[in-house]
Coordinates of C-alpha atoms in Angstrom, one line a residue:
M1 CA 147.5 105.0 106.8
G2 CA 150.4 107.0 105.6
V3 CA 153.3 106.2 103.2
D4 CA 157.1 106.5 103.4
E5 CA 158.8 109.1 101.3
A6 CA 160.1 106.4 99.0
E7 CA 156.6 105.0 98.5
V8 CA 155.1 108.3 97.2
P9 CA 154.0 107.7 93.6
V10 CA 156.1 109.2 90.9
D11 CA 153.0 110.9 89.5
A12 CA 151.9 112.1 92.9
V13 CA 151.0 115.6 91.8
G14 CA 147.3 115.6 90.8
K15 CA 146.6 112.5 92.9
R16 CA 143.8 112.5 95.5
V17 CA 144.7 111.8 99.2
S18 CA 142.9 111.5 102.5
C19 CA 144.3 113.0 105.7
G20 CA 142.6 113.1 109.1
G21 CA 139.2 112.4 107.5
E22 CA 139.5 115.2 104.9
R23 CA 140.0 114.9 101.2
A24 CA 142.7 116.9 99.3
T25 CA 144.5 117.0 95.9
V26 CA 148.3 116.8 95.8
R27 CA 149.7 120.0 94.1
Y28 CA 153.4 119.7 95.0
F29 CA 155.9 117.0 96.2
G30 CA 159.4 117.9 97.2
P31 CA 161.5 119.9 99.8
V32 CA 160.4 123.0 101.6
P33 CA 163.5 124.7 102.9
P34 CA 164.7 125.2 105.5
T35 CA 163.0 122.1 106.9
A36 CA 164.5 118.6 106.3
G37 CA 162.8 115.9 104.3
L38 CA 160.1 115.9 101.7
W39 CA 156.6 117.4 101.9
L40 CA 153.3 117.1 100.1
G41 CA 151.7 120.3 99.2
V42 CA 147.9 119.7 99.2
E43 CA 144.8 121.7 98.3
W44 CA 141.9 120.7 100.6
D45 CA 138.4 120.1 99.3
N46 CA 137.3 122.0 102.4
P47 CA 139.4 125.3 102.3
D48 CA 138.7 125.8 106.1
R49 CA 141.1 122.9 106.7
G50 CA 144.0 124.8 105.0
K51 CA 146.5 127.5 106.2
H52 CA 147.8 129.3 103.2
D53 CA 147.8 129.6 99.4
G54 CA 150.6 127.2 98.6
S55 CA 153.5 129.6 99.5
H56 CA 156.1 129.4 102.3
E57 CA 158.4 132.2 103.3
G58 CA 157.9 134.1 100.1
V59 CA 158.2 131.0 97.8
Q60 CA 155.1 129.9 95.8
Y61 CA 155.2 126.1 95.7
F62 CA 151.7 125.6 94.3
T63 CA 148.4 127.5 93.9
C64 CA 144.9 127.1 95.3
R65 CA 141.4 128.2 94.4
H66 CA 141.1 129.6 97.9
P67 CA 143.7 131.8 99.6
T68 CA 143.7 129.5 102.7
G69 CA 143.0 126.2 100.9
G70 CA 146.6 124.8 101.1
S71 CA 148.8 123.0 103.5
F72 CA 152.1 121.1 103.6
V73 CA 151.9 117.6 105.1
R74 CA 154.3 114.8 105.6
P75 CA 153.7 111.7 103.4
A76 CA 153.3 109.6 106.5
K77 CA 150.1 111.5 107.3
V78 CA 148.2 110.8 104.1
S79 CA 146.7 107.8 102.3
F80 CA 146.8 107.5 98.5
G81 CA 144.0 105.0 98.7
V82 CA 143.3 101.4 97.8
D83 CA 142.3 99.5 94.8
Y84 CA 138.7 98.8 93.9
L85 CA 138.5 95.2 95.1
T86 CA 140.2 96.0 98.4
A87 CA 137.6 98.7 99.0
V88 CA 134.8 96.3 98.0
R89 CA 136.1 93.7 100.5
Q90 CA 136.4 96.3 103.2
E91 CA 132.9 97.6 102.6
Y92 CA 131.2 94.2 102.3
K93 CA 133.2 92.2 104.8
I94 CA 131.5 89.2 106.5
D95 CA 131.4 88.9 110.3
S96 CA 134.5 87.0 111.4
E97 CA 132.8 84.7 113.9
E98 CA 130.5 83.5 111.2
V99 CA 133.4 82.9 108.9
L100 CA 135.3 80.9 111.5
S101 CA 132.2 78.7 112.1
E102 CA 132.4 77.8 108.4
E103 CA 128.7 78.0 108.0
I104 CA 126.3 80.9 107.7
S105 CA 122.5 80.9 108.4
I106 CA 120.5 82.4 105.6
S107 CA 116.7 82.0 105.7
K108 CA 117.1 79.0 108.1
K109 CA 119.4 77.2 105.7
K110 CA 122.9 76.3 106.6
L111 CA 125.5 77.2 103.9
K112 CA 129.2 76.5 104.0
W113 CA 131.5 79.5 104.0
G114 CA 133.4 78.1 101.1
N115 CA 130.3 78.4 98.9
I116 CA 129.5 81.9 100.1
K117 CA 133.1 83.0 99.4
E118 CA 133.1 81.5 96.0
R119 CA 129.8 83.1 95.1
G120 CA 130.8 86.2 97.1
F121 CA 130.5 89.4 95.1
E122 CA 129.5 87.9 91.8
S123 CA 125.8 88.4 92.4
L124 CA 126.1 92.0 93.6
P125 CA 123.9 94.2 91.3
S126 CA 125.3 97.4 92.9
V127 CA 128.5 98.4 94.7
L128 CA 128.3 101.3 97.1
L129 CA 131.8 102.7 97.9
S130 CA 130.7 106.2 98.9
R131 CA 133.4 108.0 101.0
S132 CA 135.7 105.0 100.7
D133 CA 139.4 105.4 99.8
V134 CA 139.2 103.7 96.5
S135 CA 141.6 105.4 94.0
W136 CA 142.5 102.9 91.3
S137 CA 141.3 99.7 89.6
G138 CA 143.9 97.1 90.7
A139 CA 145.1 94.2 88.7
D140 CA 143.8 94.1 85.2
G141 CA 140.8 91.8 84.7
E142 CA 140.1 91.0 88.3
I143 CA 137.1 93.3 88.6
R144 CA 135.4 91.6 85.6
T145 CA 135.7 88.2 87.2
T146 CA 134.9 89.3 90.8
T147 CA 131.9 91.7 90.4
P148 CA 130.7 90.9 86.9
N149 CA 127.0 91.8 87.5
V150 CA 127.3 95.3 88.8
E151 CA 124.7 97.7 87.2
W152 CA 125.1 100.6 89.7
L153 CA 128.4 101.9 91.1
D154 CA 128.6 104.6 93.7
L155 CA 132.0 106.3 94.0
T156 CA 130.9 109.5 95.8
G157 CA 133.7 111.4 97.6
T158 CA 136.4 108.8 96.9
L159 CA 140.1 109.3 96.0
M160 CA 139.6 108.9 92.2
S161 CA 141.7 111.6 90.6
C162 CA 141.0 111.4 86.8
W163 CA 138.5 110.0 84.3
E164 CA 141.1 107.5 83.0
D165 CA 141.1 105.8 86.5
V166 CA 137.3 105.6 86.5
A167 CA 137.4 104.1 83.0
T168 CA 139.8 101.3 84.0
I169 CA 137.1 100.2 86.5
S170 CA 133.9 100.8 84.4
Q171 CA 135.3 99.1 81.3
Q172 CA 135.4 95.8 83.3
L173 CA 131.7 96.2 84.4
D174 CA 129.9 95.2 81.2
R175 CA 126.5 95.7 82.7
L176 CA 127.1 99.1 84.3
E177 CA 124.2 101.5 83.7
G178 CA 124.5 104.0 86.6
L179 CA 127.6 105.8 87.9
Q180 CA 127.6 108.1 90.9
L181 CA 130.7 110.3 91.1
S182 CA 129.6 113.2 93.2
Y183 CA 132.0 115.2 95.3
N184 CA 135.1 114.1 93.4
R185 CA 137.8 116.2 91.7
L186 CA 138.4 114.5 88.4
R187 CA 140.9 115.8 85.9
L188 CA 139.4 116.0 82.4
P189 CA 140.8 113.6 79.8
P190 CA 142.8 115.0 76.9
D191 CA 140.6 113.0 74.5
P192 CA 137.2 112.1 76.0
S193 CA 136.2 110.2 72.9
A194 CA 139.0 107.7 73.5
L195 CA 137.2 106.6 76.7
R196 CA 133.8 106.2 75.0
H197 CA 134.2 102.4 75.1
A198 CA 134.5 102.4 78.9
F199 CA 131.1 104.1 79.4
S200 CA 129.2 102.9 76.3
A201 CA 126.3 101.4 78.3
L202 CA 125.9 104.2 80.9
K203 CA 122.4 105.6 81.2
V204 CA 122.8 107.5 84.4
V205 CA 125.7 109.8 85.6
V206 CA 125.6 111.8 88.8
L207 CA 128.3 114.6 89.2
N208 CA 127.0 116.8 92.0
G209 CA 129.4 119.1 93.8
C210 CA 132.4 118.4 91.4
Q211 CA 133.2 122.1 90.7
L212 CA 132.4 121.6 87.0
T213 CA 131.4 124.3 84.5
W214 CA 128.9 123.6 81.7
P215 CA 131.7 123.7 79.0
Q216 CA 133.6 121.0 80.9
I217 CA 130.4 118.9 81.1
L218 CA 130.0 119.2 77.3
E219 CA 133.7 118.4 76.9
C220 CA 133.0 115.1 78.8
A221 CA 129.8 114.3 77.0
P222 CA 131.3 112.3 74.1
M223 CA 132.2 109.7 76.7
W224 CA 128.5 109.0 77.4
P225 CA 126.9 108.1 74.0
Q226 CA 123.8 106.4 75.6
L227 CA 123.3 108.8 78.5
E228 CA 119.6 109.4 79.5
D229 CA 119.9 110.9 83.0
L230 CA 122.5 113.5 84.0
C231 CA 122.6 115.1 87.5
V232 CA 125.0 118.0 87.9
E233 CA 123.8 119.9 91.0
E234 CA 125.9 122.2 93.2
N235 CA 128.5 122.8 90.6
S236 CA 130.0 126.0 89.1
I237 CA 127.5 126.2 86.1
T238 CA 126.5 129.7 85.1
E239 CA 126.1 130.2 81.3
L240 CA 124.6 127.3 79.3
Q241 CA 125.9 126.8 75.8
R242 CA 123.9 124.8 73.3
P243 CA 124.9 121.1 73.3
E244 CA 125.2 120.8 69.6
G245 CA 125.4 117.2 68.6
L246 CA 125.9 116.2 72.3
L247 CA 123.7 114.5 74.9
Q248 CA 121.1 113.9 72.3
S249 CA 119.7 110.8 74.1
L250 CA 119.3 112.8 77.4
K251 CA 115.8 112.5 79.0
S252 CA 116.4 113.9 82.4
L253 CA 118.7 116.8 83.5
S254 CA 119.1 118.3 87.0
L255 CA 120.9 121.7 87.3
S256 CA 119.7 122.5 90.8
S257 CA 121.7 124.8 93.0
N258 CA 123.8 126.3 90.2
P259 CA 123.8 130.1 89.7
L260 CA 122.5 130.1 86.1
V261 CA 122.5 132.9 83.6
Q262 CA 118.7 132.8 83.0
D263 CA 118.9 134.0 79.4
S264 CA 121.0 131.0 78.5
V265 CA 118.4 128.4 79.7
L266 CA 116.8 128.3 76.3
S267 CA 120.1 126.7 75.0
L268 CA 118.9 123.4 76.5
S269 CA 116.0 123.3 74.0
A270 CA 118.7 121.7 71.7
L271 CA 118.1 118.5 73.7
P272 CA 115.3 116.9 71.6
R273 CA 114.4 114.1 74.0
L274 CA 114.5 116.0 77.3
E275 CA 111.5 115.1 79.3
Q276 CA 112.5 116.1 82.9
L277 CA 114.3 119.3 83.9
N278 CA 115.2 120.5 87.4
L279 CA 116.0 124.2 87.6
S280 CA 115.3 124.6 91.3
K281 CA 117.5 127.0 93.4
T282 CA 119.1 128.5 90.3
G283 CA 118.1 132.1 90.8
L284 CA 115.6 132.2 87.9
S285 CA 113.1 135.0 87.8
V286 CA 112.1 135.0 84.1
I287 CA 111.5 132.4 81.4
Q288 CA 110.3 133.6 78.0
F289 CA 109.5 131.9 74.7
E290 CA 109.5 134.7 72.2
D291 CA 108.8 132.4 69.2
A292 CA 105.2 131.8 70.4
A293 CA 102.3 134.2 70.8
P294 CA 100.1 134.1 74.0
G295 CA 98.0 131.0 74.1
S296 CA 100.1 129.1 71.5
H297 CA 102.9 126.6 71.8
T298 CA 106.6 127.2 71.5
A299 CA 108.9 125.0 69.4
A300 CA 111.4 124.8 72.3
Y301 CA 111.4 121.9 74.7
A302 CA 109.0 119.9 72.6
A303 CA 109.3 116.7 74.8
L304 CA 109.5 118.4 78.2
K305 CA 106.9 116.9 80.6
N306 CA 108.3 117.5 84.1
L307 CA 109.7 120.9 85.2
N308 CA 111.0 121.8 88.7
L309 CA 111.3 125.5 89.5
D310 CA 111.3 125.3 93.3
H311 CA 112.9 128.1 95.4
N312 CA 113.6 130.6 92.7
S313 CA 112.8 134.3 92.4
I314 CA 109.7 134.1 90.2
T315 CA 107.3 136.9 91.1
E316 CA 105.4 137.7 87.9
W317 CA 102.4 135.8 86.6
F318 CA 103.4 136.3 83.0
V319 CA 106.1 133.7 83.6
V320 CA 103.3 131.1 84.2
N321 CA 101.7 132.2 81.0
E322 CA 105.1 131.5 79.3
L323 CA 105.1 128.0 80.9
A324 CA 101.7 127.4 79.3
K325 CA 103.5 127.6 75.9
L326 CA 105.3 124.3 76.6
P327 CA 103.4 121.7 74.5
S328 CA 104.1 118.6 76.7
L329 CA 104.3 120.0 80.2
V330 CA 102.1 117.9 82.6
R331 CA 104.1 118.1 85.9
L332 CA 105.3 121.3 87.6
S333 CA 106.8 122.1 90.9
C334 CA 106.9 125.8 91.8
R335 CA 107.2 126.0 95.5
G336 CA 109.2 128.6 97.3
N337 CA 108.7 131.4 94.8
K338 CA 106.8 134.6 95.4
L339 CA 103.8 134.3 93.1
V340 CA 101.1 136.0 95.1
S341 CA 97.3 136.2 94.3
R342 CA 95.3 139.4 95.0
D343 CA 94.0 138.0 98.3
G344 CA 97.4 136.8 99.4
N345 CA 96.1 133.3 100.0
P346 CA 98.6 130.6 98.9
K347 CA 95.6 128.3 98.0
T348 CA 94.3 131.0 95.6
A349 CA 97.8 131.2 94.0
N350 CA 97.7 127.4 93.4
Q351 CA 94.2 127.7 91.8
M352 CA 95.6 130.3 89.4
L353 CA 98.5 128.1 88.5
I354 CA 96.0 125.2 87.7
A355 CA 93.7 127.5 85.7
K356 CA 96.5 129.0 83.7
L357 CA 98.2 125.7 82.9
G358 CA 95.5 123.6 81.2
Q359 CA 97.5 120.5 80.6
L360 CA 98.9 120.2 84.1
V361 CA 98.1 116.9 85.9
V362 CA 100.5 117.3 88.9
L363 CA 101.3 120.5 90.7
N364 CA 103.8 120.6 93.6
S365 CA 103.8 116.8 93.8
C366 CA 100.0 116.7 94.2
E367 CA 97.7 115.2 91.6
I368 CA 95.1 117.6 90.1
H369 CA 91.8 115.8 90.2
A370 CA 89.0 116.7 87.8
D371 CA 87.0 118.5 90.6
D372 CA 90.1 120.5 91.6
R373 CA 90.6 121.7 88.1
R374 CA 86.9 122.6 87.6
G375 CA 86.8 124.5 90.8
A376 CA 90.1 126.4 90.0
E377 CA 89.0 127.3 86.5
L378 CA 85.5 128.5 87.6
D379 CA 87.0 130.6 90.4
Y380 CA 89.5 132.0 87.9
I381 CA 86.7 133.1 85.5
K382 CA 84.9 134.8 88.4
M383 CA 88.1 136.4 89.8
F384 CA 89.0 138.2 86.5
G385 CA 85.4 138.5 85.1
E386 CA 85.2 142.2 85.9
E387 CA 88.4 142.9 84.0
W388 CA 87.3 140.7 81.1
L389 CA 84.1 142.8 80.8
K390 CA 85.9 146.1 80.9
A391 CA 88.4 144.8 78.3
G392 CA 85.5 144.2 75.9
G393 CA 85.1 140.6 76.7
R394 CA 81.7 139.9 75.3
S395 CA 82.8 141.0 71.9
Q396 CA 86.6 140.8 71.7
P397 CA 88.9 141.3 74.7
S398 CA 91.8 143.7 74.4
P399 CA 95.2 142.5 73.4
Q400 CA 96.5 143.4 76.8
F401 CA 93.9 141.2 78.6
I402 CA 94.6 138.3 76.2
C403 CA 98.4 138.7 77.0
E404 CA 97.7 138.6 80.7
H405 CA 95.1 135.9 80.6
P406 CA 95.8 133.8 77.5
R407 CA 93.5 130.9 78.6
Y408 CA 90.5 133.0 79.6
Q409 CA 88.7 132.8 76.3
A410 CA 89.2 129.0 76.2
L411 CA 87.7 128.8 79.7
I412 CA 84.7 130.9 78.6
S413 CA 84.2 128.5 75.8
K414 CA 84.4 125.6 78.2
Y415 CA 82.1 126.9 81.0
G416 CA 80.3 129.9 79.5
A417 CA 80.6 133.6 80.3
P418 CA 80.2 134.6 84.0
E419 CA 77.0 136.2 85.1
E420 CA 77.1 139.6 86.7
G421 CA 76.2 138.2 90.1
E422 CA 79.1 135.7 90.0
L423 CA 81.8 138.2 89.4
R424 CA 84.4 138.7 92.1
K425 CA 85.0 142.4 92.2
P426 CA 88.3 143.5 93.7
E427 CA 87.7 144.7 97.2
P428 CA 90.0 147.0 99.3
F429 CA 92.5 145.0 101.3
A430 CA 90.8 146.0 104.5
L431 CA 91.1 144.4 107.9
K432 CA 87.3 143.7 108.2
N433 CA 87.5 141.5 105.0
Q434 CA 90.2 139.4 106.6
L435 CA 88.9 138.7 110.1
L436 CA 88.9 135.0 110.9
K437 CA 86.6 133.5 113.5
I438 CA 88.8 131.0 115.3
T439 CA 88.0 128.7 118.1
F440 CA 90.8 127.9 120.6
V441 CA 90.5 124.6 122.4
F442 CA 92.7 123.1 125.1
P443 CA 92.9 119.3 124.7
D444 CA 95.2 118.8 127.7
D445 CA 93.0 120.9 130.1
A446 CA 89.5 119.3 130.3
N447 CA 88.2 122.1 132.6
R448 CA 89.0 124.9 130.3
K449 CA 86.2 125.9 127.9
P450 CA 86.8 126.6 124.2
L451 CA 87.5 130.3 123.4
E452 CA 86.3 132.0 120.3
K453 CA 88.2 135.0 118.8
K454 CA 88.1 137.0 115.6
L455 CA 91.6 137.6 114.4
P456 CA 93.1 139.2 111.2
A457 CA 94.5 136.7 108.8
S458 CA 97.7 138.8 108.6
M459 CA 98.4 138.2 112.3
V460 CA 101.7 136.4 112.9
V461 CA 101.8 133.4 115.2
Q462 CA 104.0 135.2 117.7
K463 CA 101.3 137.7 118.4
V464 CA 98.7 134.9 118.7
K465 CA 100.9 133.3 121.3
G466 CA 101.2 136.7 123.1
L467 CA 97.4 136.9 123.2
L468 CA 97.2 133.4 124.6
Y469 CA 99.9 134.2 127.2
R470 CA 97.7 137.1 128.6
L471 CA 94.7 134.7 128.7
L472 CA 96.4 131.6 130.1
K473 CA 99.5 133.0 131.9
V474 CA 101.6 130.4 130.2
P475 CA 104.9 131.6 128.7
A476 CA 104.7 131.9 124.9
A477 CA 107.8 129.8 124.5
D478 CA 106.0 126.8 126.1
L479 CA 103.0 127.0 123.8
R480 CA 102.6 124.5 121.0
L481 CA 99.9 125.2 118.4
T482 CA 98.2 123.0 115.8
Y483 CA 94.9 123.5 113.9
T484 CA 92.1 121.4 112.4
S485 CA 89.7 122.3 109.6
P486 CA 86.1 121.1 109.1
K487 CA 87.1 120.5 105.4
M488 CA 89.7 117.8 106.5
V489 CA 88.2 116.1 109.5
G490 CA 90.7 114.0 111.5
T491 CA 93.8 115.8 110.2
E492 CA 95.8 118.0 112.6
F493 CA 98.2 120.6 111.0
E494 CA 101.4 121.8 112.7
I495 CA 101.9 125.6 113.3
D496 CA 105.6 125.5 113.6
S497 CA 106.9 129.0 112.9
D498 CA 106.2 132.0 115.2
L499 CA 107.1 134.4 112.3
K500 CA 104.5 133.2 109.8
T501 CA 101.0 134.5 109.5
L502 CA 97.7 132.7 110.0
Q503 CA 97.1 133.2 106.3
F504 CA 100.4 131.4 105.5
Y505 CA 99.1 128.3 107.2
S506 CA 95.8 128.6 105.2
I507 CA 93.8 128.9 108.4
E508 CA 90.3 129.9 107.4
D509 CA 87.1 131.2 109.1
G510 CA 85.7 128.5 111.4
D511 CA 88.9 126.5 111.9
Q512 CA 89.9 125.3 115.3
V513 CA 93.3 126.0 116.9
L514 CA 94.5 123.4 119.5
V515 CA 96.7 124.9 122.3
R516 CA 99.0 122.7 124.3
W517 CA 101.9 123.6 126.6
S518 CA 104.6 121.8 128.5

């Protein structure tokens, strides 16, 4: 650890270093008067580690993204890293006692150390150097002869400082298909196309948390001519420009945890082979395909099969109608949004999603079975039957109804029109309509009889525990609740948040709540 002043690389500025377990980029090397000797001015990956913005006593030596992201450190305190093969040997070292014994037991067979050493790293299909201090390739050609069969390389959070350094490693790995480079700070090459040969076989690239913008990613794209899977989560991606002539072989793209400009999402429809798209935690509230009328298919995202919209700000059901325009969509994840049904029941909201999206086979990671779909679609018909009739349903529904329920007529054709007695008429959101008959049981107290109560579905768990405290004289903080349902015999569900309602946990009339305490 640490280098003498004379050993600091000539091209130190821009290099990555480690210091005290933290990563940083060198922004300055030289004197800092009035102190003696030479200093490294570094910008920390974690700005909380820094002290200033690169200035000292009124002199600006370098600049930082963050006003307290910089520090001056002595060269003896930092490491500029090691070459690839040194890092591999450190990561995959063999136990010294076994080495000294000159034979190793593998599956009850005795093998001489000399044979293992010779075969060593040649058979490795993957090399995982995450958080290691690897920073450069080493002697030319050694990687190709030492780890020739590597298909997956993980360089997460290393000391690699530029794409050229990565290329000197990857160009010696002829079988390399997957490259993990998350949480690095890589300078962009002046001519990305010149590095194309080094990444020509790559199919998967992961660049999470690299402070990249979308234009920078498109700038790098010519380096990856065969890329099929790109993961760029937790970056600085906002507006998405059309990838004209770039990433045309891409099948999977993850943009999760980027603050996207939602109107620019349609730009990605220029990716003709895109099958899987992750837009979770991107702040989306609206997606619209204005080229297609309600109930018809959009020309955008023709190949898209799998879409993740978890933990966004989607509140309007018309967005689901827009998703129904995607011609190939069969898998959707939409958890953590605020799509609410009239009765406020999350299960009803899921039924509406299934009914509105006729091609869907998986919702929120759960397969939609034929009985599930039939039940959801029949309930949907009944749920909105009254509105359908008022909108002139038996002859021709109004344009507004068709806009709000594009699939309704298709469901009528599939199952027939609802009878008057089947219609679910909207009822006032009254307390009497939500009372749940719940039986409280006490599995750890055999002498205590079950207790039956009628409680509103909107009651929060904290108030339920307050009620139990008055009955049991057990502090609410000591109570642990679970519940069972006659619909799923043998399964016990946790009630783990005091601030959620009974309705949130899908507790229904006739369910049983199990009460335990410490």
